[in-house]
XYZ file of C-alpha atoms in Angstrom:
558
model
C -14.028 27.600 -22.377
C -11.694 25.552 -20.240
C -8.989 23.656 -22.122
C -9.603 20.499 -23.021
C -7.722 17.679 -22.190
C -4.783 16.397 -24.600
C -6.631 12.690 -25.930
C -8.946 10.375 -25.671
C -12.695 12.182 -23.666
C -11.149 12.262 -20.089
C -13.808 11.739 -17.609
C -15.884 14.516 -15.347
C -18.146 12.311 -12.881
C -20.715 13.256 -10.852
C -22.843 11.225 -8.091
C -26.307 12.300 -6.475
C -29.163 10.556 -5.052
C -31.405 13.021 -6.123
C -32.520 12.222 -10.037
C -33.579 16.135 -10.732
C -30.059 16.970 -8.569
C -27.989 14.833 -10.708
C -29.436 16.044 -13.860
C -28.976 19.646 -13.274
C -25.079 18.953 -11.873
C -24.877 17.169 -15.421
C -26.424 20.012 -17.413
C -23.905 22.342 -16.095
C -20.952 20.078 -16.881
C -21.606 19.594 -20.197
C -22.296 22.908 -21.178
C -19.104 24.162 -19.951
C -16.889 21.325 -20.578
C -18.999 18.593 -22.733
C -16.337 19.545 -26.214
C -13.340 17.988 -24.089
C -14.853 15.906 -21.305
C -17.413 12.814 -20.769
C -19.425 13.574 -18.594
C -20.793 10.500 -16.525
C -23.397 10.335 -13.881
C -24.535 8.139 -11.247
C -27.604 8.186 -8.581
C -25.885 6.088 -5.869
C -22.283 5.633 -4.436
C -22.417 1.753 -5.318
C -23.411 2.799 -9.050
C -20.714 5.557 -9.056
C -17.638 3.304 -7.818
C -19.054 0.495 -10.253
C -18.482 3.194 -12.846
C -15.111 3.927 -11.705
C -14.176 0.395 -12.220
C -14.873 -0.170 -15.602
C -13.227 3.253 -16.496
C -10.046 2.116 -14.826
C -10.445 -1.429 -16.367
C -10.285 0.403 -20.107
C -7.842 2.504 -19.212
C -9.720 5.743 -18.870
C -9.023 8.963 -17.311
C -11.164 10.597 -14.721
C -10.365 14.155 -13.874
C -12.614 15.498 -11.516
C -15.441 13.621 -9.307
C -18.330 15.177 -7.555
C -20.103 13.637 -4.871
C -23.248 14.458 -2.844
C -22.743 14.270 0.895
C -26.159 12.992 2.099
C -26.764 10.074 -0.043
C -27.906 6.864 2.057
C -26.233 3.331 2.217
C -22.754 5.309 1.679
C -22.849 8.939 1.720
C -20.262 11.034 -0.103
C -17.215 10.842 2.406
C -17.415 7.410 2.197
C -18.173 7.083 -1.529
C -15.067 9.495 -2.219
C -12.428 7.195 0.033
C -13.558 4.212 -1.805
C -13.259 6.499 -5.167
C -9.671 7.544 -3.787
C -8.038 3.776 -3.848
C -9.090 3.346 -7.757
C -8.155 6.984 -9.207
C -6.183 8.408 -6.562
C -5.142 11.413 -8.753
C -8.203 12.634 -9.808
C -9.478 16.302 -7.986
C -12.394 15.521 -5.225
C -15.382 17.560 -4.993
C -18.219 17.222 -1.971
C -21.766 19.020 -2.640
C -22.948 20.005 0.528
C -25.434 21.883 2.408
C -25.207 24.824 4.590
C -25.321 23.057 7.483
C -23.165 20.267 6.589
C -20.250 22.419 6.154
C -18.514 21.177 9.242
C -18.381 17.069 7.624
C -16.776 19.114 4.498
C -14.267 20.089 6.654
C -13.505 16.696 8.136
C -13.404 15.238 4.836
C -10.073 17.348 3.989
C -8.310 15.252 5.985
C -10.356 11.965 5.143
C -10.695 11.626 1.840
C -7.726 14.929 0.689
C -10.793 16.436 -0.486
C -9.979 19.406 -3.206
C -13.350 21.663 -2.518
C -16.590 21.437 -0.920
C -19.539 23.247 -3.123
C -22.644 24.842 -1.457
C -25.879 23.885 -2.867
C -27.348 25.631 -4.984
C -24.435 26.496 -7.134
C -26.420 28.807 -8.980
C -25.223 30.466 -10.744
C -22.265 28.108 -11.810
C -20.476 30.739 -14.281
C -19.586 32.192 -10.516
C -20.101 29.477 -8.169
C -18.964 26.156 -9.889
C -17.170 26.784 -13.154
C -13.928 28.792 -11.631
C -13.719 25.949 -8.907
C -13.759 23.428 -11.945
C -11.304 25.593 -14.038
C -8.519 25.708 -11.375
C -8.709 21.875 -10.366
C -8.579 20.685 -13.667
C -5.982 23.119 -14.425
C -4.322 21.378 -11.068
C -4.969 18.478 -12.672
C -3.570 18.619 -15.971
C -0.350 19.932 -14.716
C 0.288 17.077 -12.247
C 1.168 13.525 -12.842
C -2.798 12.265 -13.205
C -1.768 10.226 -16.101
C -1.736 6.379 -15.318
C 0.406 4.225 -17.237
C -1.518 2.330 -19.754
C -2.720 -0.782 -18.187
C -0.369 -3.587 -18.088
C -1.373 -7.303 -19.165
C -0.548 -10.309 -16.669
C -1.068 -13.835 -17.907
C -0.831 -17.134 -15.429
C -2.713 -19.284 -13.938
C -5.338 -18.916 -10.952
C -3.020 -20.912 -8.770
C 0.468 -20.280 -9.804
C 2.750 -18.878 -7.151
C 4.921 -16.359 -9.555
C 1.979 -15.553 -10.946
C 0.640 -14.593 -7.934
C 3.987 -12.759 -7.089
C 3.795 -10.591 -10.119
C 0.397 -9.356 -9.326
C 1.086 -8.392 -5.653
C 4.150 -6.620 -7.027
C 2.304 -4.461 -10.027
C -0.805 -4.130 -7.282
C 1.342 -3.015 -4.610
C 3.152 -0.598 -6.749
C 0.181 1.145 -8.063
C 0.881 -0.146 -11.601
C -2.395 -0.637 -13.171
C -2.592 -4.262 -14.772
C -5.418 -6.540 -16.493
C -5.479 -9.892 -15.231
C -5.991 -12.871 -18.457
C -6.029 -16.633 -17.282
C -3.874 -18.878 -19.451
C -7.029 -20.730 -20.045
C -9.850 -17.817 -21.271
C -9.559 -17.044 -24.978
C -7.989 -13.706 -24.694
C -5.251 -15.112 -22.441
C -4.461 -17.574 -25.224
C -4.288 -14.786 -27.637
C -2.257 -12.881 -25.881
C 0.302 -16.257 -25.564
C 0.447 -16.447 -29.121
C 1.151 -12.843 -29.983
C 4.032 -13.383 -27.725
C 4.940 -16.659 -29.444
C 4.826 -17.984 -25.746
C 3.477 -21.762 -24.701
C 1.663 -21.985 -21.356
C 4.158 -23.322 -19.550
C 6.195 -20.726 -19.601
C 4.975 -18.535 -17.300
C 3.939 -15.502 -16.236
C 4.028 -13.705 -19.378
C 3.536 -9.910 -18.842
C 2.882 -7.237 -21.958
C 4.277 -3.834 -20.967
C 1.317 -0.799 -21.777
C 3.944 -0.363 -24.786
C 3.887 -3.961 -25.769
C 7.123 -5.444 -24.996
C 6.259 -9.089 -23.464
C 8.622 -10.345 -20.866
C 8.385 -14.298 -19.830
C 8.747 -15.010 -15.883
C 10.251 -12.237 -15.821
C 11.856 -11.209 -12.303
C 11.227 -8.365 -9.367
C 14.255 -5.565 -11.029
C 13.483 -6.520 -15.004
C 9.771 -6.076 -14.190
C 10.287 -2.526 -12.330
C 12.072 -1.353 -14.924
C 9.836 -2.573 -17.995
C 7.316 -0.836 -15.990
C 8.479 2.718 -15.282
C 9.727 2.126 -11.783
C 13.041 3.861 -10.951
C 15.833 1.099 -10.151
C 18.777 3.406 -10.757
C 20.197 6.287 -8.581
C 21.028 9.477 -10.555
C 23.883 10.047 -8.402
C 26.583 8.126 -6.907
C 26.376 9.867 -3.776
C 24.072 11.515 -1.415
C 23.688 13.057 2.098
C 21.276 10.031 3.462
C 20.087 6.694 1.716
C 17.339 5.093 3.774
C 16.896 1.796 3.307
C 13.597 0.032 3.546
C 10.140 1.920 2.331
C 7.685 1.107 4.870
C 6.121 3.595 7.204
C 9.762 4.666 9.027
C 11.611 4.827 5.678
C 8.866 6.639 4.154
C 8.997 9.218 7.252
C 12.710 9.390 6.633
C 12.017 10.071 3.393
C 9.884 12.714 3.780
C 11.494 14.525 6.505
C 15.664 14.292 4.636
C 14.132 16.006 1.751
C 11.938 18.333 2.748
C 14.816 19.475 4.846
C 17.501 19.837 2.344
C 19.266 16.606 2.036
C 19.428 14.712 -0.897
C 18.230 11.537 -0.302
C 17.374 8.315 -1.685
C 15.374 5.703 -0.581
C 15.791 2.049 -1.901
C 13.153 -0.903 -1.624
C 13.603 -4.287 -2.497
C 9.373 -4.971 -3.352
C 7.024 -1.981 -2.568
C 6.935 1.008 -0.662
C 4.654 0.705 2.413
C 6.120 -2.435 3.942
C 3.535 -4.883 5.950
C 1.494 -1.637 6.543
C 0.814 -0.940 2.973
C -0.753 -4.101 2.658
C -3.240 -3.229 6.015
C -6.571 -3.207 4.563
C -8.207 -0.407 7.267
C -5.354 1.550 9.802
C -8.270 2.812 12.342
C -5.662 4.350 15.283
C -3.235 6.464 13.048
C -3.730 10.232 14.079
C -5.447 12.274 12.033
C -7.762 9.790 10.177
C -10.855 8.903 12.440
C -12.484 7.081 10.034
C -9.574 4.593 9.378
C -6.887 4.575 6.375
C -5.874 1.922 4.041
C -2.230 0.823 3.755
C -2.423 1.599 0.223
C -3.776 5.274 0.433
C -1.391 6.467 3.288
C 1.734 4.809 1.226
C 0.602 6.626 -1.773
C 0.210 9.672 -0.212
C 3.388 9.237 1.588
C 5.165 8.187 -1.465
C 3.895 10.725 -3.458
C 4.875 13.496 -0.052
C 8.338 12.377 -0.545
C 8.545 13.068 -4.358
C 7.861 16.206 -3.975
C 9.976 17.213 -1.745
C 12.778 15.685 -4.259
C 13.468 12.356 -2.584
C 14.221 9.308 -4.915
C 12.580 6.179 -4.380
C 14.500 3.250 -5.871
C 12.094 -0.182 -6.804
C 13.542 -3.576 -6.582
C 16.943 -3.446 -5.143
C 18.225 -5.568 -2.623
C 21.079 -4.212 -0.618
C 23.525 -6.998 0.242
C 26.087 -5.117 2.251
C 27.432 -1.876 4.435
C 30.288 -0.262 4.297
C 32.436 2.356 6.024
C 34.990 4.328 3.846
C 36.158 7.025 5.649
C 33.339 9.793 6.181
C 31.281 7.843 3.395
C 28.722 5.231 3.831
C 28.568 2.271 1.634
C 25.580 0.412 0.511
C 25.987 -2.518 -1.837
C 23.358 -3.764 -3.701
C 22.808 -7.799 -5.174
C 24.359 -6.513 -8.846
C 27.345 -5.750 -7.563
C 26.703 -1.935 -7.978
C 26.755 0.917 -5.106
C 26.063 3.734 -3.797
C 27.137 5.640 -1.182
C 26.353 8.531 1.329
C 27.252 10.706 4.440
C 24.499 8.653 6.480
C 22.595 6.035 6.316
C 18.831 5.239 7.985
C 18.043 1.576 8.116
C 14.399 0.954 8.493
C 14.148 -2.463 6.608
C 11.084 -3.651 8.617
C 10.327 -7.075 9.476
C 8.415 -9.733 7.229
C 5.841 -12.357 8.288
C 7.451 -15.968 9.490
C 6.757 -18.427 7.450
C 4.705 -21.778 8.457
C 6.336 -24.547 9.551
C 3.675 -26.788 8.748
C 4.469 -29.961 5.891
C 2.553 -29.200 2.598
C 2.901 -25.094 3.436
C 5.817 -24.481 1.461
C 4.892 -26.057 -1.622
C 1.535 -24.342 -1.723
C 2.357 -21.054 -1.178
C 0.826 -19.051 -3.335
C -1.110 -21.612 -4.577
C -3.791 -20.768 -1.889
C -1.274 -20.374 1.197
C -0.907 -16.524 1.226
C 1.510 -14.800 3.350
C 0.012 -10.760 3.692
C -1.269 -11.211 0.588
C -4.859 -10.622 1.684
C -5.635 -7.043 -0.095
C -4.642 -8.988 -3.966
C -6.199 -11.884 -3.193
C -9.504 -10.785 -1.817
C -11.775 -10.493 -4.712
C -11.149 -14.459 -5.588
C -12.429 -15.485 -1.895
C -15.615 -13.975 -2.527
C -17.925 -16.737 -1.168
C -15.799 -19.201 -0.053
C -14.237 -20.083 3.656
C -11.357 -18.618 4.304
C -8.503 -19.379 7.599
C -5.943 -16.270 8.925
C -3.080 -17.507 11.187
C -2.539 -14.757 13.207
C -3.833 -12.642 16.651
C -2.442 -9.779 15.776
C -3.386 -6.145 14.433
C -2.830 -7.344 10.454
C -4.716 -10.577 11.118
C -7.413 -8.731 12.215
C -7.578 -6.154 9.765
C -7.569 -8.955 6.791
C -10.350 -10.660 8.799
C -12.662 -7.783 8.714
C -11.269 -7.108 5.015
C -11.707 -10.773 3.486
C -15.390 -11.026 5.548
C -16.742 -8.470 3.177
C -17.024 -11.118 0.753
C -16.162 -13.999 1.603
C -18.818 -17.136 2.764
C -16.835 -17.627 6.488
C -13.169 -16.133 8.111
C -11.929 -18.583 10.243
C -8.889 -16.766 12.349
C -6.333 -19.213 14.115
C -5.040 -18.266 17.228
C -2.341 -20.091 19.470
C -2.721 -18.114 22.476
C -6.133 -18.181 24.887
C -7.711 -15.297 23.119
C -6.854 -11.771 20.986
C -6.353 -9.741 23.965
C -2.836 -10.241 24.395
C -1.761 -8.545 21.013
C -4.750 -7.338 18.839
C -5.937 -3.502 19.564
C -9.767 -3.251 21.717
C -11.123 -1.440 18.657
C -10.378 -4.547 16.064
C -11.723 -7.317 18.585
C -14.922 -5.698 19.414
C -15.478 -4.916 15.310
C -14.480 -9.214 15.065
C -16.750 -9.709 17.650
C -19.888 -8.570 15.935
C -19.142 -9.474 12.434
C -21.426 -12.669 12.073
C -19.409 -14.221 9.109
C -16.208 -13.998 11.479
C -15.215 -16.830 14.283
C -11.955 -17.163 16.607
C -10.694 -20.922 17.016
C -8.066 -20.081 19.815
C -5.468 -22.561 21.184
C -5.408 -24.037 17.361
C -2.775 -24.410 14.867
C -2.292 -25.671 11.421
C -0.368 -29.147 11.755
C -0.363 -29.607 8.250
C -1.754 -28.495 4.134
C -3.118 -30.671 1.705
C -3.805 -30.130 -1.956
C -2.543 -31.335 -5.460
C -1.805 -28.052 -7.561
C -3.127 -25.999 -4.773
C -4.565 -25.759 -0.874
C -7.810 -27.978 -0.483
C -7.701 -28.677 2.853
C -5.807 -28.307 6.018
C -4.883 -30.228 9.033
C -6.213 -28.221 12.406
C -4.619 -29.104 16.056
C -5.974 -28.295 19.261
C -3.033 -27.389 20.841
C -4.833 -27.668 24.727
C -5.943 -31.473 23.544
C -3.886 -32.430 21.180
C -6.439 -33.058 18.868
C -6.628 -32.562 14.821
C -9.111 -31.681 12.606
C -9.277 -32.106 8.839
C -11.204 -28.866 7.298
C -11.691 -27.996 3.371
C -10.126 -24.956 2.578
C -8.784 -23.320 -0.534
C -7.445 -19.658 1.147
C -4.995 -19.773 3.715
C -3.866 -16.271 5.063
C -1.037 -16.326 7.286
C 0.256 -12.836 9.667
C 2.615 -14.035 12.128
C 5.752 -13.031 13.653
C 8.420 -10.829 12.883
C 10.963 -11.663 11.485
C 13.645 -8.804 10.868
C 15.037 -8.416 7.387
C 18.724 -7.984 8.990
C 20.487 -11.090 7.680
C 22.466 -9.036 5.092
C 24.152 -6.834 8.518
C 26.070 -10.012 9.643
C 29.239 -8.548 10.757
C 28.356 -4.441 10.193
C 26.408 -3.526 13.176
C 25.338 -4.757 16.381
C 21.650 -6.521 16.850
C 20.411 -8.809 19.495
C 19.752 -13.076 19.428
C 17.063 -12.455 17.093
C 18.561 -9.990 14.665
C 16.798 -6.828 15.450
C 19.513 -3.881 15.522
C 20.760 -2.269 18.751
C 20.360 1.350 18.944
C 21.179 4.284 21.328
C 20.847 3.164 24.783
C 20.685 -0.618 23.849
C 24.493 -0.306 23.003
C 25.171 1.057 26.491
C 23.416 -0.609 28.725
C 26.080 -0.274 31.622
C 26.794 3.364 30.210
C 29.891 2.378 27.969
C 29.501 2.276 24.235
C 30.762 -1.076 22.682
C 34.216 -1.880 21.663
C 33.115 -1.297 18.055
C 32.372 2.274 18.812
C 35.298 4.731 17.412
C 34.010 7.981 19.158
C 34.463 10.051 22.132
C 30.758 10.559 22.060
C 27.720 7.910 23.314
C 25.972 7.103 20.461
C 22.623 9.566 19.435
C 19.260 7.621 20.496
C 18.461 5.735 17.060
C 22.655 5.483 16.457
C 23.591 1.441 15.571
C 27.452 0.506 15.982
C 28.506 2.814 13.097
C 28.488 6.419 13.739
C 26.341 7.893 10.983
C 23.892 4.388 10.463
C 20.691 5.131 12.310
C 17.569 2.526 12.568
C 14.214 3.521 12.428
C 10.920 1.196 12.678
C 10.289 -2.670 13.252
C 13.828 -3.137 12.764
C 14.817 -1.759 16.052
C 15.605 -3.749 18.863
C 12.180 -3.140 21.440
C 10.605 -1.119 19.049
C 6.809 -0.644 19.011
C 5.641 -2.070 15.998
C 3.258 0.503 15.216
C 2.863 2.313 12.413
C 2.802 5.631 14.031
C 5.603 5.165 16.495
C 7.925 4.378 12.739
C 6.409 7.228 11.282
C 7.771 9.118 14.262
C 11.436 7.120 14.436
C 12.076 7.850 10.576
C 11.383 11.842 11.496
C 13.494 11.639 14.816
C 16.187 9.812 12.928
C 16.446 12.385 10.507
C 16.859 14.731 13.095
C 19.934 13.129 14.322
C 21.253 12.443 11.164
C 21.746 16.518 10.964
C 23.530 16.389 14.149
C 25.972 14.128 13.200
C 26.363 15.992 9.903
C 26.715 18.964 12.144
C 29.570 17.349 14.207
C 31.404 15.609 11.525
């Protein structure tokens, strides 16, 4: 009998649009593992993921799910990628026939499927239980156990509020949300002898409430690492988007110890991308969120530590050692140092935007805001790739997507694929040459001032959700006076030190510096941070890995 798991019935589910199918896939399950698992069914892939969301909303477990591949409306690739964003731990399973053994295969690198199962399984003491035994033997002995769910209350339009959540959502801490106003928000308030205007209040999973509390306090409350075990290591990369993540990966696997700090969450502006449709290797498209996990999780292994909620203030040089200062006043140092600190979304200069922010003016916010715009008009500034990806996102649900574009049309920065999928979305329109003059609303956005920027004329429109993706701006301010960059603030790097063939006065070495090399020997860049960079996720992914390279050549020559 396989073991059974350590508390409360841990879930085993299974989905098949066949009733007699789905029976006999139950039968088996419980006869084998019905003591120490529940055993939950479903007939369609909507059913099945509607399952999965009230498991994860009490805080259950789900070990192993099996899905049917041919099942219509969403067959069991899909059903198991959708499955993979709300229990990304637990082992996938695809039922398949003979001759869909070649989609099985594709799904490996879709959906990380575990196994694909032949129908008929018969007879399962040979064909399905020993598959079962070994993943959920996988499973126990990995790190499938989520923290108990975390409880936010606020109010609907509250900017911290709204802060807190995309920080818990963006680190894959699981959270209930509780408005001040329902009766189990107010409950909560008074347990934590808390009045509603103080807030957010947040109760840890062990019950510790903290009151507006901030970005490191909240980390750390939560189970986030915020500390480095050491006080020095062969490579601290800075910055956990797609570059620093590839850093990441790469330094350890490879036999440095390395540390990677991040002032918010890991994945940068890509983790927040609700469908990545041109990244190798995934032809059916990846969310932000699962390739971060999966990359964060890549890097753990290897032995890398990720640091939550730390904002580096300053670099150093001390001799051989690199110096990186954080906002505390504390430090840590290291032979090298990759900077790959991205680049965040300008902010609208538009009167009214910074006050409701937030408060219904979002700024890449689209993925934890999406399920409150269901049926209602939204606007995204923005012609670029993440615009485009939070229209077709938001459009799922919501009543209209309105994007705003300044420029004559998407061509001149949004990828073919994206404006051909806006183009036949019927809920999605393109107002080009138009910008937002101004935002209006007492508490939060109600409606916004539109300009014609061709004409010169405005429009006033209703809106509660604006979603704004444009620009980037590098997060470089805290290098004034360390290295190099250019009249925007992007750094300088490799070639764009030399460009008559002489490295800058700054430069203490007999040697050019390496490609990704900034002013300081030893301080590479990777990603959007890079002066002329390609701000793609794939070309960072490919700068934090080639950075790392160099990094062991100057360890080699030092």
């Amino acid at each position: 009998m396989a073991q059974a798991a350590d508390s409360a019935r841990t879930v085993i589910l299974t989905v098949d649009d066949d009733p007699g199918v789905s029976r006999a896939v139950a039968r088996d399950l419980r006869r084998r593992y019905g003591a120490g698992y529940r055993i939950v069914r479903a007939e369609s892939g909507e059913s099945a993921l509607e399952a999965l969301r009230e498991l994860k909303l009490r805080g259950d477990l789900v070990a192993v799910i099996l899905a049917d591949y041919r099942m219509p409306q969403m067959n069991g690739i899909e059903f198991l990628e959708q499955a993979l964003d709300v229990y990304p731990g637990a082992r996938r399973v695809l039922l398949t026939a003979y001759a869909d053994t070649s989609a099985a295969i594709d799904a490996i690198n879709v959906v990380d499927l575990d196994h694909y199962l032949l129908k008929p399984w018969d007879p399962p003491e040979e064909k399905l239980y020993p598959v079962l035994d070994d993943l959920l033997d996988a499973w126990r002995a990995s790190d499938y156990r989520p923290v108990p769910a975390t409880k936010v209350v606020g109010h609907r339009w509250s900017a911290r509020s709204s802060e807190v959540r995309e920080f818990l959502a963006r680190n894959q801490v699981p959270y209930r949300w509780y408005s001040a106003d329902e009766p189990e928000g107010q409950r909560l308030l008074a347990a934590a002898g808390v009045d509603g205007q103080r807030l957010p209040l947040v109760v840890t999973a062990e019950g510790t409430p903290l009151v507006e509390p901030d970005a490191p306090e909240l980390a750390a409350q939560v189970g986030l690492a915020t500390t480095p075990t050491a006080e020095f290591y062969d490579l601290v990369v800075i910055g956990g988007g797609p570059a620093g993540l590839g850093a990441a990966v790469y330094g350890a696997s490879e036999g440095l110890r390395t540390v990677l700090v991040e002032r918010s969450a890991t994945g940068g502006q890509a983790g927040q991308s609700s469908r990545i449709e041109n990244y190798l290797g995934f032809p059916d498209g990846v969310s932000g969120g699962q390739l971060t996990e999966r990359a964060r999780r890549q890097a753990a292994k290897f032995g890398a530590e990720i640091l939550t909620a730390r904002e580096v203030t300053g670099l150093e040089v001390n001799g051989s050692a690199r110096v990186v200062r954080f906002s505390d006043g504390s430090a840590v140092a290291a032979h090298s140092v990759i900077l790959a600190t991205g680049v965040s979304y300008r902010q609208l200069a538009a009167p009214g935007c910074d006050d409701l922010t937030g408060c219904g003016v979002f700024y890449g916010s689209a993925l934890t805001e999406a399920a409150s715009c269901q049926g209602h008009d939204v606007y995204i500034v923005g012609g670029a790739n993440s615009a485009g990806q939070a229209a077709m996102y938001l459009s799922r649900g919501a009543k209209s997507v309105t994007l705003l574009v300044r420029g004559e049309s998407l061509t001149a920065s949004m990828s073919h694929y994206l404006i051909q999928q806006i183009e036949e979305a019927p809920n999605i329109s393109v107002r080009a040459r138009t910008v937002v003059e101004s935002a209006h609303g007492e508490g939060h956005l109600e409606q916004l001032t539109l300009r014609d920027v061709a004409t010169g004329q405005s429009e006033l429109v209703d809106a509660q959700w604006l979603f704004v993706f444009i620009g980037a701006a590098p997060l470089t301010g805290w290098l004034d006076g360390a290295v190099l960059r250019d009249e925007r603030g992007f750094i300088l790097a490799g070639p764009d030190l030399t460009p008559d063939g002489r490295p800058p006065a700054e430069w203490e070495l007999d040697r050019p510096p390496y490609h990704l090399e900034t002013s300081i020997p030893g301080v590479f860049v990777a990603g959007d941070a890079r002066a002329e960079s390609a701000k793609r996720v794939a070309s960072a992914v490919g700068e934090g890995a080639m950075a790392v390279m160099l990094v062991h050549r100057y360890l080699e020559q030092s």
